[in-house]
Tab-separated table of C-alpha atoms in Angstrom:
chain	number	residue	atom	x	y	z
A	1	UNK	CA	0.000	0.000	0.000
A	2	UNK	CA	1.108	3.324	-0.314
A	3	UNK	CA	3.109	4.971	2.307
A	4	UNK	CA	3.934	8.651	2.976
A	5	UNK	CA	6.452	9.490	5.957
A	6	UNK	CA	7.468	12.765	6.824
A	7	UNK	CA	10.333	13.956	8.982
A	8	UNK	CA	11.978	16.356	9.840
A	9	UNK	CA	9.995	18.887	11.391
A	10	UNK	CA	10.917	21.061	14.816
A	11	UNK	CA	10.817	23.873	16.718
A	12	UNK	CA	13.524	26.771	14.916
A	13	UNK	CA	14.070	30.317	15.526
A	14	UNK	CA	13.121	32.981	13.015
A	15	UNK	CA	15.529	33.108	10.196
A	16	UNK	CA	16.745	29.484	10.760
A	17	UNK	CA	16.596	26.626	8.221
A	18	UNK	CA	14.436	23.282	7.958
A	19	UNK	CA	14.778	20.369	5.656
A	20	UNK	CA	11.661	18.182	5.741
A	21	UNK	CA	11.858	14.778	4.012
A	22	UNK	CA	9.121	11.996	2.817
A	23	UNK	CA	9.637	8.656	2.623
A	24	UNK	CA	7.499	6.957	0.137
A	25	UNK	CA	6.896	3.418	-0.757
A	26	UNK	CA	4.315	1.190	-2.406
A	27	UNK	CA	4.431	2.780	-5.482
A	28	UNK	CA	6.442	3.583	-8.722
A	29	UNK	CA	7.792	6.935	-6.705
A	30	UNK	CA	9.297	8.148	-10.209
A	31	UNK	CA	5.849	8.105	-12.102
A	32	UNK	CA	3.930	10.633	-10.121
A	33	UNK	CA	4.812	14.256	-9.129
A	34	UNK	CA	4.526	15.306	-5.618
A	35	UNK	CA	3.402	18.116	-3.449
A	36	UNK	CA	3.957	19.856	0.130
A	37	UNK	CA	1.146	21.189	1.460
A	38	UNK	CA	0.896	22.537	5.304
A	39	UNK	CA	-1.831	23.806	7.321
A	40	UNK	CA	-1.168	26.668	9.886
A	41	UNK	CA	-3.099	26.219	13.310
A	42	UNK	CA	-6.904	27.246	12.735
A	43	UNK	CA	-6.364	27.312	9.331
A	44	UNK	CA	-7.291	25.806	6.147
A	45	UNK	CA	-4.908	23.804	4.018
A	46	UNK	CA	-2.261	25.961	2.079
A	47	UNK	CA	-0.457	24.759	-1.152
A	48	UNK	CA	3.329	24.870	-0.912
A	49	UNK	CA	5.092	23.913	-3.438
A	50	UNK	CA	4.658	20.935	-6.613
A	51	UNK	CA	7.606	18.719	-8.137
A	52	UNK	CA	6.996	16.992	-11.712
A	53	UNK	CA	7.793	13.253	-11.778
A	54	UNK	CA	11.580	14.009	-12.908
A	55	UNK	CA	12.259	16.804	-11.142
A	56	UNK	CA	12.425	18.936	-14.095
A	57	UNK	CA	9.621	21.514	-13.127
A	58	UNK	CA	8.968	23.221	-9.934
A	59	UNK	CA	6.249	25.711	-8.734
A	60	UNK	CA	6.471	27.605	-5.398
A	61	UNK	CA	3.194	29.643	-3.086
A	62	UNK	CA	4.145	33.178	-3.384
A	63	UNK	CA	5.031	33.354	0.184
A	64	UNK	CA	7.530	30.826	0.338
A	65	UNK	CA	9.275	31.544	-2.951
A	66	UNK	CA	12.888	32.393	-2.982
A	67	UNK	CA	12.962	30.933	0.621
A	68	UNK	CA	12.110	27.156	-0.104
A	69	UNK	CA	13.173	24.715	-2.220
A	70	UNK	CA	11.373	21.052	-3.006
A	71	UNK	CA	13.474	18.586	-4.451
A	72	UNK	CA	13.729	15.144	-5.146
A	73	UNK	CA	15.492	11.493	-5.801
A	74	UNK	CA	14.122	9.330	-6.857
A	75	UNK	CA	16.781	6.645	-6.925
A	76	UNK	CA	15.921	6.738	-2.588
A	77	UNK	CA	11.933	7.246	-3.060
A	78	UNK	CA	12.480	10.621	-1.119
A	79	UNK	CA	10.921	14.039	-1.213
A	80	UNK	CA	13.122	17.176	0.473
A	81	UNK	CA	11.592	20.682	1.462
A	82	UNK	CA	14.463	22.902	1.901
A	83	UNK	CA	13.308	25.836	4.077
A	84	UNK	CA	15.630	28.853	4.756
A	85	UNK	CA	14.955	32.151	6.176
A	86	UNK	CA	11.934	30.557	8.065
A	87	UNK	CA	8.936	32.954	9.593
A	88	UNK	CA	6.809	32.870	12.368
A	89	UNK	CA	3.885	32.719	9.853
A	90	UNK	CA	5.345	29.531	8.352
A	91	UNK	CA	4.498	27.293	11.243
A	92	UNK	CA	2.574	24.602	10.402
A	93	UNK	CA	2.014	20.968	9.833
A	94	UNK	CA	3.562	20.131	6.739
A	95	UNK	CA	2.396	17.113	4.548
A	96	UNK	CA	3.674	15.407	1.307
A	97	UNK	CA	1.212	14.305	-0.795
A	98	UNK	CA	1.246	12.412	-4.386
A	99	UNK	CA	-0.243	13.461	-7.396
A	100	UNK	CA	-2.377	11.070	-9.660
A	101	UNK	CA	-0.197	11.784	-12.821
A	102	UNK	CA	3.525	12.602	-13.188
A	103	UNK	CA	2.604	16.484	-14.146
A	104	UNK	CA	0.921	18.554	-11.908
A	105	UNK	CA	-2.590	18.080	-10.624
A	106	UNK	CA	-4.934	19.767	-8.527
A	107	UNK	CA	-5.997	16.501	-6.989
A	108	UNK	CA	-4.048	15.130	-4.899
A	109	UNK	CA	-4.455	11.122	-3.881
A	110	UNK	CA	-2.616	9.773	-0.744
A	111	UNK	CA	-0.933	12.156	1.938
A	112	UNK	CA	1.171	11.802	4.512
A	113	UNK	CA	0.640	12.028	8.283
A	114	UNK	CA	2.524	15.303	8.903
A	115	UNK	CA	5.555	16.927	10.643
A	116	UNK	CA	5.001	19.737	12.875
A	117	UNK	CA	7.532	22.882	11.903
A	118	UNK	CA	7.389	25.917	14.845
A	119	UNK	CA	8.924	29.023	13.997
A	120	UNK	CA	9.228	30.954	17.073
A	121	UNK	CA	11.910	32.866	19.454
């Protein structure tokens, strides 16, 4: 069955830098893109960032662009979040999700279980 695992999460002051990783398994990890999405406490789910199957495109939410960077290999079934210059506004849970297709798609089919990321002084 399909499995999403995300680590990496933690408690970092503002300005500091995350890298969040998802371990995925029972599927063909290189056939599908992938997506981070997070959801800020009493709020609604946010759309972070997509990654095509290859790794060749990338799209970033306007508030994390130039600050994050998703990436991928797919030789270790493994999705990174690179998050610099983090904000108090970026805490969150943060989930990786798979797409149905290996180009991006607005639906989004299995998720993880999510890592917590706290921005604060």
């Amino acid at each position: 069955q399909v499995q999403l695992v995300e680590s990496g999460g933690g408690l970092v002051q503002p300005g500091g830098s995350l890298r969040l990783s998802c371990a995925a398994s029972g599927f063909t990890f290189s056939t599908y893109a992938m997506s981070w999405v997070r959801q800020a406490p009493g709020k609604g789910l946010e759309w972070v960032s997509d990654i095509t199957s290859r790794g060749g495109t990338t799209y970033y939410a306007d508030s994390v662009k130039g600050r994050f960077t998703i990436s991928r290999d797919n030789a270790e079934n493994t999705l990174y979040l690179q998050m610099n210059s983090l904000k108090p506004e970026d805490t969150a849970v943060y989930y990786c999700a798979k797409a149905p297709t290996p180009y991006f798609s607005p639906l989004l089919d299995y998720w993880g279980q999510g890592t917590q990321v706290t921005v604060s002084s």
